[in-house]
Amino acid sequence: MVEETVKRTAAVVTAVLVAGLAPAVPAAARTGLSWTPCAEPSLAQLGLECATLAVPVDHTRPRGRKITLALSRKKAVRSQGVLVVNPGGPGITGRSVAGTVAGVMPADLAASYDIVGIDPRGVGASDPSLSCDEGYFTPPWPDPVPANPGQELRLAARPLGYALKCAARYGWLLPHMSSEDSARDLDDVRQALGQRTIDFLGYGYGTYVGAVYGTLFPGKLRRAVFDSVARPDADWYRHYVEQEDPGFDARAKDFFAWIAGQDAGYHLGTTAEAVSAAYYGARSAVRDKPAAGVVGPFEFEATFHNVAWESRLWPFLAGTLAAYRRNGDEQALLTAYQALAAHHGDNDYAAFTAVQCADTNWPRDWSRWHADASRLHATAPFATWNNTWYLAPCAFWPPFPRHAVTITGTGLPPALIVHATDDIALAYRDARRLHATVPGSRLVTEQGGLDPAVSFLRADPCVDAEVTAYLAAGTLPAADVSCAADQGRKANGRFSLGVGEPSSFRWLRR
């Protein structure tokens, strides 16, 4: 049985994984912030200043070993305080996103804040910047759907090896990569900025970090916008099994139906079933012969999973599928993969994995993973096995204690919660759960919206007006608000591979 083989192999390496958790050597004490113009051209173009801040690896040992956070700031013209922007992820740099959001919110509002972005611990320019295996996603990967137990065992050896390498390099840090650790880092940032309170704008997973921060540090959040709410109990395994895997498949069907309605342009079929057959036919073709020697079924799926995160990509990805399926254009697939799914280094994945695996307990018996993936794949084949292997290092992660912070609403301000009803990556029901938990909060619903990260990023004037009023003066609507989504957004979507374009979508994916 593949499950028993994986279990025995995991037991052999556990001692090595635990060995990486040896106590760290204390480092120099934290110093204050010194803001200078950012050296990186991409940040300098946004008018950002940069600084670094030393924080404890373990916040229960404040005099122990330190790591460094990289910060950015868009300085206010006349400041009402600090607005921290968290783009979600985990594993996503926050420094550039602070500048991006500052550039799209109303100018008067942006001018009233020192807008701060943070590369969280282990991410981007923070030190250390995690990287466990730079070649882990070297394409093409094997087909993520195992045809037999032997193939499944060979696939499982990959995340097992990845976990082993992460523990060997960062065993001293991995137990301290949780969302709680990031929230405690945020309070160190607040203190270093000399602020009694901060305001917070969090997208996706960033909503959980913000809620944890307010829970751990009551009264330190003055205003909080939680946009596209991540599961408040941080049970990430259940999130993927219950929400993402079936949700991605449902969104794929929406995508196929939309293409069928545009058959004059794409010629992939006039029904969703015909387009689905074209998609899975293309997947079979790259399994037999990877496009340009690079895009096999794993890479193909990862590229098209973006339809679940960003409806403005639908025309681009539909055109890519048509170019390959109808004309055999391998370059079109390669270009889309490189723009939307290729891993440039290992930092984003290493940090994503480290946080996900540290927050809560994941199943450690491979038979559970096998059973769930097999069951879900039967009805939701679009993403299930691909997601399974993406998350599988958590089955083999070092066995340190985990305890997700319970969000009770205590300590949080009356928050503004924003969510699109038809976002399938992040469930609308979780926004309603958080709304019911946070006293005095208001829920702004984008009715019919498909995508996460609505505030200031979707050109929704109804949503943006409510967020602006709240951040500018603390004004909440008298009651919950419903805004109609722009249903032409995806149809009018334009995606060109210009400078910065791919990354502008990439950070929305988690």
mmCIF file of C-alpha atoms in Angstrom, residues 55-56 180-190:
data_model
loop_
_atom_site.group_PDB
_atom_site.id
_atom_site.type_symbol
_atom_site.label_atom_id
_atom_site.label_comp_id
_atom_site.label_asym_id
_atom_site.label_seq_id
_atom_site.Cartn_x
_atom_site.Cartn_y
_atom_site.Cartn_z
ATOM 1 C CA VAL A 55 12.238 41.092 15.548
ATOM 2 C CA PRO A 56 12.616 38.006 17.752
ATOM 3 C CA GLU A 180 0.407 34.413 15.273
ATOM 4 C CA ASP A 181 4.119 35.109 14.839
ATOM 5 C CA SER A 182 3.342 37.491 11.966
ATOM 6 C CA ALA A 183 0.731 39.253 14.090
ATOM 7 C CA ARG A 184 3.253 39.703 16.899
ATOM 8 C CA ASP A 185 5.724 41.058 14.345
ATOM 9 C CA LEU A 186 3.080 43.586 13.356
ATOM 10 C CA ASP A 187 2.917 44.908 16.886
ATOM 11 C CA ASP A 188 6.689 45.330 16.893
ATOM 12 C CA VAL A 189 6.276 47.338 13.681
ATOM 13 C CA ARG A 190 3.592 49.470 15.331
#
